[in-house]
mmCIF file of C-alpha atoms and ligand atoms in Angstrom:
data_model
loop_
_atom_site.group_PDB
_atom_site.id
_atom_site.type_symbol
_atom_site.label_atom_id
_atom_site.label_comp_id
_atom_site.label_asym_id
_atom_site.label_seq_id
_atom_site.Cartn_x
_atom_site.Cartn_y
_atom_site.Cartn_z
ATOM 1 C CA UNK G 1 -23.487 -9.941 32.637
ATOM 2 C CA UNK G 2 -26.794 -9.618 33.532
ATOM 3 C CA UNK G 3 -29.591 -8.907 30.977
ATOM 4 C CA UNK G 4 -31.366 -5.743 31.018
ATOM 5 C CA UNK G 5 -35.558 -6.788 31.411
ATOM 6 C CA UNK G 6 -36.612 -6.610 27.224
ATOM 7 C CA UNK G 7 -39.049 -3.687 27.414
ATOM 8 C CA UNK G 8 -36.010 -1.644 29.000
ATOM 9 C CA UNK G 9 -33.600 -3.053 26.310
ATOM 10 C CA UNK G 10 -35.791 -2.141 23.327
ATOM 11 C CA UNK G 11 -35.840 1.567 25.607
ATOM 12 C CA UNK G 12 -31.948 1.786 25.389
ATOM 13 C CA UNK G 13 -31.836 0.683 21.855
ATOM 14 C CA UNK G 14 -34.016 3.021 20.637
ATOM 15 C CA UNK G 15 -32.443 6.070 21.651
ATOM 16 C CA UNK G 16 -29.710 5.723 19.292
ATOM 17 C CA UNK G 17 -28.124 6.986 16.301
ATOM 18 C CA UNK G 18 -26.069 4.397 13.218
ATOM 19 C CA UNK G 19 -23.380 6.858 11.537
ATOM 20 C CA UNK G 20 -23.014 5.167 8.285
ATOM 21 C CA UNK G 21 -20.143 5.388 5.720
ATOM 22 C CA UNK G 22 -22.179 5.425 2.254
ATOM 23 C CA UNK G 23 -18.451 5.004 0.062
ATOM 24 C CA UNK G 24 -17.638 6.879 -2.781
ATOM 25 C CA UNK G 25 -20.862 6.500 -4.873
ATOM 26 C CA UNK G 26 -21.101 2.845 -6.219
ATOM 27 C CA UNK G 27 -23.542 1.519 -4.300
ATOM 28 C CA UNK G 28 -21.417 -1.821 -4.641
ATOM 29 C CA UNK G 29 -18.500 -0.261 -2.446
ATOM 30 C CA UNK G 30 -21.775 0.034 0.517
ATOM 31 C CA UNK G 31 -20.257 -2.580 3.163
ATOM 32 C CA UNK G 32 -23.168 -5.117 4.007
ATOM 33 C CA UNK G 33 -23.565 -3.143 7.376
ATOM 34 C CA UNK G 34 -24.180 -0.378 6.149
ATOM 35 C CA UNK G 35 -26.688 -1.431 3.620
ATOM 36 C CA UNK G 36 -28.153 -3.301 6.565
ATOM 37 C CA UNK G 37 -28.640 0.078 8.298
ATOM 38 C CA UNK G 38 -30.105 1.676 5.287
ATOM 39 C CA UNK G 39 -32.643 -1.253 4.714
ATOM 40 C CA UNK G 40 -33.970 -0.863 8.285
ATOM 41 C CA UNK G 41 -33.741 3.201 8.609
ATOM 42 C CA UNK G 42 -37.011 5.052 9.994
ATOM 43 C CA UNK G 43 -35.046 8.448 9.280
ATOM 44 C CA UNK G 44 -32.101 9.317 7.299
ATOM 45 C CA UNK G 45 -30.210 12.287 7.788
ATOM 46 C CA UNK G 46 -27.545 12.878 4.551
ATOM 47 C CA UNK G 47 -25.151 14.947 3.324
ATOM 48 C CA UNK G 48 -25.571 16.104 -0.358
ATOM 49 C CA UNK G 49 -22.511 13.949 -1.237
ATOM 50 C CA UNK G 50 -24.405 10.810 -1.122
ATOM 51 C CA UNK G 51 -24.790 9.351 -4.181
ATOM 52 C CA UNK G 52 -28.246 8.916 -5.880
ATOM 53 C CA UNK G 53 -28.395 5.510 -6.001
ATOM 54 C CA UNK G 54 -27.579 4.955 -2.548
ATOM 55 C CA UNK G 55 -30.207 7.154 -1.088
ATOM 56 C CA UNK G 56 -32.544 5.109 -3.423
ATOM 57 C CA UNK G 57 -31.653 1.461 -1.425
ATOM 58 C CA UNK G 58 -33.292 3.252 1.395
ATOM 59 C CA UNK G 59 -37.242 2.311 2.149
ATOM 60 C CA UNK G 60 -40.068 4.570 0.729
ATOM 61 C CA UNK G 61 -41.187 5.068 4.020
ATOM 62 C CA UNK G 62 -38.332 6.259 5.422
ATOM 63 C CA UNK G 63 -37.996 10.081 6.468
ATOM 64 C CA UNK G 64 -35.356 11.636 4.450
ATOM 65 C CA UNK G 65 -34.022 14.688 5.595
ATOM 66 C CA UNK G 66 -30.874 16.454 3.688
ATOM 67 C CA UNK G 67 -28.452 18.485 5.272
ATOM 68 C CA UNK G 68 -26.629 19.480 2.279
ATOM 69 C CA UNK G 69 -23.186 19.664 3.679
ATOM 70 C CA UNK G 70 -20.573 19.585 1.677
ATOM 71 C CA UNK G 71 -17.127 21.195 1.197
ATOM 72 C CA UNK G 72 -17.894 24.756 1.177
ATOM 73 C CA UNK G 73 -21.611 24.531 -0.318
ATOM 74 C CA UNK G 74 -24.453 25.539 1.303
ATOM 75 C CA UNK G 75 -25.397 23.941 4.199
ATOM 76 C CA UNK G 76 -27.029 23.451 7.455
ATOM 77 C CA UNK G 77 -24.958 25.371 10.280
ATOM 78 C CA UNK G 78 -23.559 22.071 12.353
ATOM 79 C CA UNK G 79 -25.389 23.558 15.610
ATOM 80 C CA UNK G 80 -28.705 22.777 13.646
ATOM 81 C CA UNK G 81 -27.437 19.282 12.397
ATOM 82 C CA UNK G 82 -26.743 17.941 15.673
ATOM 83 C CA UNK G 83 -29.899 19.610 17.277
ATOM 84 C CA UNK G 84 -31.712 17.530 14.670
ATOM 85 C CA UNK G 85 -29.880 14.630 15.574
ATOM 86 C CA UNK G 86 -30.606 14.675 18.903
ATOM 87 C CA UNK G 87 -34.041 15.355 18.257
ATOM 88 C CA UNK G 88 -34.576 12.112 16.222
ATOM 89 C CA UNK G 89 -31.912 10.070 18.535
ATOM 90 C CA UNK G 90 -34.607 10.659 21.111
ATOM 91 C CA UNK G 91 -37.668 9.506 19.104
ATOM 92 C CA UNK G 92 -37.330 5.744 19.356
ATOM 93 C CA UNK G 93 -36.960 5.324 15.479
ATOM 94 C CA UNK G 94 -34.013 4.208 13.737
ATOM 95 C CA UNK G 95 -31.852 7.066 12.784
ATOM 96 C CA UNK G 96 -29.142 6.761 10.256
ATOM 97 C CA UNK G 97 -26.774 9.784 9.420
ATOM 98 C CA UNK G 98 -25.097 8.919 6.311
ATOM 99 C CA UNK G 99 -21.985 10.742 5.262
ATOM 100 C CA UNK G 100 -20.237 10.109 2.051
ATOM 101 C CA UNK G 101 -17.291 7.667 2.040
ATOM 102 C CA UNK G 102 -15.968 7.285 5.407
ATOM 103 C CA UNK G 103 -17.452 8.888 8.525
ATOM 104 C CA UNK G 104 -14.407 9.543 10.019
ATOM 105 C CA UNK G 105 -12.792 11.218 7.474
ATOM 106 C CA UNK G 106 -13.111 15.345 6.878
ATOM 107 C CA UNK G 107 -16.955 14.570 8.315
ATOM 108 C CA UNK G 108 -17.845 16.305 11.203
ATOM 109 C CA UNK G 109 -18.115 13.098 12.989
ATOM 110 C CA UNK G 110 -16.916 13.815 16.339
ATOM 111 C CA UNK G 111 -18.982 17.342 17.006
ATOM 112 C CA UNK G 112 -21.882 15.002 16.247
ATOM 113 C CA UNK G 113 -21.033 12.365 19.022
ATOM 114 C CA UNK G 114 -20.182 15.109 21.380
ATOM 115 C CA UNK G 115 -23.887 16.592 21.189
ATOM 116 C CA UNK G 116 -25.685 12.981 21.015
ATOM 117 C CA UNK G 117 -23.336 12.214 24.137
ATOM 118 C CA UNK G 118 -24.250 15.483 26.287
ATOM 119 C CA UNK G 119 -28.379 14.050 25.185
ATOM 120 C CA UNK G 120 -27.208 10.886 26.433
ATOM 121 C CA UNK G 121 -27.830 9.054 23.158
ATOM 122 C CA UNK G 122 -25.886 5.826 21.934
ATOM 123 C CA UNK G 123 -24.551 5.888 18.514
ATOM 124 C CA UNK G 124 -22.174 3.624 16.728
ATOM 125 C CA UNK G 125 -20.002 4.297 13.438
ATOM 126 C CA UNK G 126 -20.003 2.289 10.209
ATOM 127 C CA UNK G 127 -16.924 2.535 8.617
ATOM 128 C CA UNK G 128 -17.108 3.159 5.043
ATOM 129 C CA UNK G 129 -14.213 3.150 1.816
ATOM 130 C CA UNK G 130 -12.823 6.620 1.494
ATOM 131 C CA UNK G 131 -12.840 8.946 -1.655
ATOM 132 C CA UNK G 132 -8.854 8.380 -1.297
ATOM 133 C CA UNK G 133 -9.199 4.772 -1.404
ATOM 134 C CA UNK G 134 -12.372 4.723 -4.298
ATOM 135 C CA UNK G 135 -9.903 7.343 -6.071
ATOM 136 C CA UNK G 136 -6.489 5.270 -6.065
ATOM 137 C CA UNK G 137 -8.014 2.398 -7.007
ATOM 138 C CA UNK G 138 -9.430 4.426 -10.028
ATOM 139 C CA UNK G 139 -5.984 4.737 -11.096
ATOM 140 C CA UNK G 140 -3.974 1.752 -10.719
ATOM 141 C CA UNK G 141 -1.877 2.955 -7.947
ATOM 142 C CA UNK G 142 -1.409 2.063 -4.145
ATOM 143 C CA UNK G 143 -1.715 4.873 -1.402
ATOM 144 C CA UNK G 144 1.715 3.877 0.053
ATOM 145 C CA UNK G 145 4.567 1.519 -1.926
ATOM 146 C CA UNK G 146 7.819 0.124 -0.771
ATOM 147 C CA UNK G 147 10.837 2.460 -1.624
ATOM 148 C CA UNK G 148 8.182 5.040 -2.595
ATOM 149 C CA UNK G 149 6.305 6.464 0.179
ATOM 150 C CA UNK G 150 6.001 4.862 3.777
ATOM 151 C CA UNK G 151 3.151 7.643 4.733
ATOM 152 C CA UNK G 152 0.343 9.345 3.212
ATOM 153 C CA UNK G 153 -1.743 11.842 4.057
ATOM 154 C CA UNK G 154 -5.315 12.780 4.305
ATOM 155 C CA UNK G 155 -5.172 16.603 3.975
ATOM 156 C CA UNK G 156 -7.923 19.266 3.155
ATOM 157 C CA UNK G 157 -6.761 22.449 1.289
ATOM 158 C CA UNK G 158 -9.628 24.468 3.492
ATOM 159 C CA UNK G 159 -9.938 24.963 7.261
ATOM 160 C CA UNK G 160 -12.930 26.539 8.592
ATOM 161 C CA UNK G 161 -9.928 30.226 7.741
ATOM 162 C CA UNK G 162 -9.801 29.493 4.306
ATOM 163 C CA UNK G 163 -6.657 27.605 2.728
ATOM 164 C CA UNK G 164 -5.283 25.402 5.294
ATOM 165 C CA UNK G 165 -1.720 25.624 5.935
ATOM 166 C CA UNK G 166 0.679 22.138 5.643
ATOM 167 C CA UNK G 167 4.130 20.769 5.820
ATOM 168 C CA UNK G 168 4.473 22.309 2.364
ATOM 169 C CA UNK G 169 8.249 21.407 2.669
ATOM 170 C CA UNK G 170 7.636 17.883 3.175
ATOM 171 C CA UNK G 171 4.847 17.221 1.132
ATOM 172 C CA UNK G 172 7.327 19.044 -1.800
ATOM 173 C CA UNK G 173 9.829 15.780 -1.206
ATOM 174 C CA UNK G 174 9.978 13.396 -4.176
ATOM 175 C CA UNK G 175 8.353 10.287 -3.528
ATOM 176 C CA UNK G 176 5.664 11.965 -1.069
ATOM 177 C CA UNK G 177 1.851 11.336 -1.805
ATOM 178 C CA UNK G 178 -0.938 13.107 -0.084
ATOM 179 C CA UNK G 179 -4.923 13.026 -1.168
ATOM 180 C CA UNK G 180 -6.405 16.539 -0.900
ATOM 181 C CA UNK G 181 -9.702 17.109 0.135
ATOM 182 C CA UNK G 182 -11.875 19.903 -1.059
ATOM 183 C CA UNK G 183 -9.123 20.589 -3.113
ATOM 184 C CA UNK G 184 -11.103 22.132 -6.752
ATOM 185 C CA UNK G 185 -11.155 25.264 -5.646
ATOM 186 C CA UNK G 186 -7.498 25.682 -3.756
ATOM 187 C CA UNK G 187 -5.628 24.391 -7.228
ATOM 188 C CA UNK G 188 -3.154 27.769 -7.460
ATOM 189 C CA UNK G 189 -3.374 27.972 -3.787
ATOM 190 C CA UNK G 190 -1.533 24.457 -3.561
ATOM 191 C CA UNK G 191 0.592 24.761 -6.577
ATOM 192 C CA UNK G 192 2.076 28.282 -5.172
ATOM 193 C CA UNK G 193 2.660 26.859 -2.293
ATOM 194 C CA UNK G 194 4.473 23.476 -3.329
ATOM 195 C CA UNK G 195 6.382 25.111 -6.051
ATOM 196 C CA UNK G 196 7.462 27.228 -3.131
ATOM 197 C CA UNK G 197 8.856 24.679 -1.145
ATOM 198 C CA UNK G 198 11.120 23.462 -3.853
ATOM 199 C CA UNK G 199 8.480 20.931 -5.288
ATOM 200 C CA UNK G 200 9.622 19.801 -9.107
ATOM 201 C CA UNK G 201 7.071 21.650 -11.643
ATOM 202 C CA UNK G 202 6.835 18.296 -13.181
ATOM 203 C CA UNK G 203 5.643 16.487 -9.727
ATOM 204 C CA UNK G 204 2.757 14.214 -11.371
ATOM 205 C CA UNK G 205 -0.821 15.589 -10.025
ATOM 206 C CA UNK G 206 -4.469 13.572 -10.547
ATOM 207 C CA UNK G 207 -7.212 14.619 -9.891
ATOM 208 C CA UNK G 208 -10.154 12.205 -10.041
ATOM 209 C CA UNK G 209 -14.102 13.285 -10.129
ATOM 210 C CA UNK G 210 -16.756 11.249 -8.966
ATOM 211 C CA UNK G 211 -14.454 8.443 -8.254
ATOM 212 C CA UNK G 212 -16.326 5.085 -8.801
ATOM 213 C CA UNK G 213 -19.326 6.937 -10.349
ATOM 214 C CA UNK G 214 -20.629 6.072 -13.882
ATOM 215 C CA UNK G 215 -19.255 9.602 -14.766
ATOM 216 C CA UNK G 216 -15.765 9.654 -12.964
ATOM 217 C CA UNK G 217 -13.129 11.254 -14.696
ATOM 218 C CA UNK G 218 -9.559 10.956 -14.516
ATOM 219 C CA UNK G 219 -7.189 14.640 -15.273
ATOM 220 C CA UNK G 220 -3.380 13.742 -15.049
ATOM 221 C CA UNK G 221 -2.034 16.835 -14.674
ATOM 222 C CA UNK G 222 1.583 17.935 -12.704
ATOM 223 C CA UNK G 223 2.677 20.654 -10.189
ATOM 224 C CA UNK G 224 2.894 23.753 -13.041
ATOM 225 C CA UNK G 225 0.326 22.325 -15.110
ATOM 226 C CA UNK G 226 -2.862 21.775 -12.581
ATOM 227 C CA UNK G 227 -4.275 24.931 -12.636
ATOM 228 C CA UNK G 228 -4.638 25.599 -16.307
ATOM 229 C CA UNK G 229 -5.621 21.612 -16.667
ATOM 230 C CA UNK G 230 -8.069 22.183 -14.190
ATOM 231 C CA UNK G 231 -9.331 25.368 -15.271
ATOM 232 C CA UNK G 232 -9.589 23.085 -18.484
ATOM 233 C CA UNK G 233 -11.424 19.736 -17.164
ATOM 234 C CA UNK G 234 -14.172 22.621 -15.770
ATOM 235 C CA UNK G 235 -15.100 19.923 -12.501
ATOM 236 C CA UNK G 236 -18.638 20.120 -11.306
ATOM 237 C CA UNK G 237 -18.757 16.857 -9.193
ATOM 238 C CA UNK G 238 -16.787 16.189 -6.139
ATOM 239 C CA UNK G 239 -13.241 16.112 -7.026
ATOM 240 C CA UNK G 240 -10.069 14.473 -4.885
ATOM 241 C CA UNK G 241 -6.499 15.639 -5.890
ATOM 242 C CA UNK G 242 -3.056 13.002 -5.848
ATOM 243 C CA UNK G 243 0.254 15.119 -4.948
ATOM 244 C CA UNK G 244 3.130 12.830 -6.105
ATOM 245 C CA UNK G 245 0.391 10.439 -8.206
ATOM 246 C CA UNK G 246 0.350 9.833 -11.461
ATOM 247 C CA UNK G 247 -2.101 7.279 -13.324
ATOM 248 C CA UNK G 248 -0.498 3.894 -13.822
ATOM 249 C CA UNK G 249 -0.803 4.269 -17.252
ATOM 250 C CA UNK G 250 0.611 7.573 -17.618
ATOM 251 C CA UNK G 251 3.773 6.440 -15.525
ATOM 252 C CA UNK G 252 4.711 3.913 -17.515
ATOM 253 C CA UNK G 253 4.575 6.097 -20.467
ATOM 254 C CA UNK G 254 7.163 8.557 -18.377
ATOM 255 C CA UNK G 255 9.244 6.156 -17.271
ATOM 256 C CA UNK G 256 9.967 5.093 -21.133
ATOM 257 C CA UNK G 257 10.398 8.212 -22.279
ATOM 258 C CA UNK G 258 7.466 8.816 -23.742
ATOM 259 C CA UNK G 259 6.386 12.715 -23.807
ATOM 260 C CA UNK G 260 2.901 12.953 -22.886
HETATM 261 N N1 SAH T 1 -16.005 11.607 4.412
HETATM 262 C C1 SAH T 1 -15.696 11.754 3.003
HETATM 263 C C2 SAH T 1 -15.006 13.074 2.692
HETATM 264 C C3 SAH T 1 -15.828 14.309 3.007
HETATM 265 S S1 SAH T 1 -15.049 15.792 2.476
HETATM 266 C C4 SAH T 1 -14.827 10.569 2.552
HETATM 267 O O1 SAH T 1 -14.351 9.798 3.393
HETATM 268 O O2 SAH T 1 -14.625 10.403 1.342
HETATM 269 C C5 SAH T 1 -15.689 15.976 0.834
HETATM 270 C C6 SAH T 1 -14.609 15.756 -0.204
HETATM 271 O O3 SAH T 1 -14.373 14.371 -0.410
HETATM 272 C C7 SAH T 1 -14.939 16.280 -1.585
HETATM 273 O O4 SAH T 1 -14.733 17.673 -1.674
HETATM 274 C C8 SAH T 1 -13.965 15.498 -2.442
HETATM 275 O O5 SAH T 1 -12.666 16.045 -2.340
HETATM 276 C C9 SAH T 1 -13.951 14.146 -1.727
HETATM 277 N N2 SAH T 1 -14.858 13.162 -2.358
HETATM 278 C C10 SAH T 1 -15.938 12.590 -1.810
HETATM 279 N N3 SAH T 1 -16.513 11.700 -2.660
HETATM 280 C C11 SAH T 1 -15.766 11.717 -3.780
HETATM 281 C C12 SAH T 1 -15.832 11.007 -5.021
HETATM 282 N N4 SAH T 1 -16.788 10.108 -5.283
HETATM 283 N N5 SAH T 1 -14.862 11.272 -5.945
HETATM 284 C C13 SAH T 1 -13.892 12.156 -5.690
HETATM 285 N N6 SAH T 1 -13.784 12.850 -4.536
HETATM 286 C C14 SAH T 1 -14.703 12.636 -3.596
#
């Protein structure tokens, strides 16, 4: 392959945009790529759930523009996000737009490539660890286990409608395991609709806020308990929900007999 002259090559790598997975919240769970991009960012385009402490790795110099999107917060209409995008994917500056956990996951990720390809600007995506993953992980449990569940799903309880609609007969099997997203506010919208389909009222529920964050919380809840435990726990930071989950802990306890 023949190499492009250098003052043409710094040209096509300038006019380019780094989507960046920023994790959960820990700045720890930051894969070294990412921080990479953060360390050498000119501009930084986030979403509000980016974590404090990540947004702080970035350099003082660096312009820092916020977005705000998340769940069904306020926010910048997408139109406007990706006309910014393209506006700074044109300027010859690094341009990072972080997104909380992983970019590719509930983030808007390909209505941003699709207006930085129509400006004809490069862009490349930096994988980051999931709220599903940061979230499991805060509770002893795997996503998927042998003789338990061979699948698991990513599901949000919104569409751009209001309550999304699912498999609710499926996802009311025993044994199944989905992570909700933007799930706080949909809590009697899911249980109606599981308890519906047959679901047992004691199908273990947890919900986990501000997974790997110095304030995460853990509710263990079940099918006919979540909304009142919820309405309870009163969540203010983003939340993830478990169908078919329980916390290790709590299992064990079950599966001796133990009444919680
Ligand atoms: N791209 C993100 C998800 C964006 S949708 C990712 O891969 O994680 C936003 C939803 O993600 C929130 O409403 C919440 O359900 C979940 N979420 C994000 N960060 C979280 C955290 N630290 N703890 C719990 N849930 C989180």
């Amino acid at each position: 392959m023949s190499k492009l002259p250098s003052d043409q090559n710094a040209a096509a790598a300038l006019r380019h945009v780094a989507f960046v997975g920023a994790g959960p919240g820990d700045p720890d769970l930051l894969t070294r790529k990412a921080y990479g991009a953060l360390l050498a960012a000119d501009v930084v385009i986030y979403d509000r759930l980016v974590s404090g402490p990540i947004l702080d790795l970035c350099r003082a110099e660096a312009a820092m523009i916020s977005v705000g999107k998340e769940g069904f917060g306020p926010s910048k209409p997408q139109a406007d996000i990706n006309a910014l995008l393209v506006e700074h994917g044109q300027s010859g500056l690094r341009v990072v737009r972080l997104k909380g956990g992983d970019p590719t996951v509930f983030g808007r990720l390909d209505e941003e490539i699709e207006a930085l390809d129509a400006a004809g600007i490069g862009w490349e995506v930096v994988p980051g660890i999931t709220a599903a993953s940061a979230s499991v992980a805060a509770i002893g449990q795997s996503l998927t286990k042998r003789g338990r569940n061979q699948a698991v799903r990513f599901m949000t309880a919104h569409d751009m409608q209001g309550f999304a609609e699912h498999d609710w007969h499926a996802l009311a099997r025993e044994g199944e395991v989905a992570a909700v997203y933007m799930g706080k506010r949909a809590a009697r919208f899911v249980q109606g609709r599981m308890l519906m389909h047959g679901a047992a009222p004691a199908t273990p529920v947890t919900v986990i806020e501000n997974a790997s964050r110095p304030d995460q919380r853990i509710i263990s809840s079940s099918i006919v308990r979540l909304e009142a435990d919820l309405a309870k726990a009163g969540l203010s930071g983003p939340a993830l929900m478990f169908l078919g989950l329980a916390p290790r802990a709590a299992q064990m306890e079950l599966q001796e007999g133990i009444a919680l």
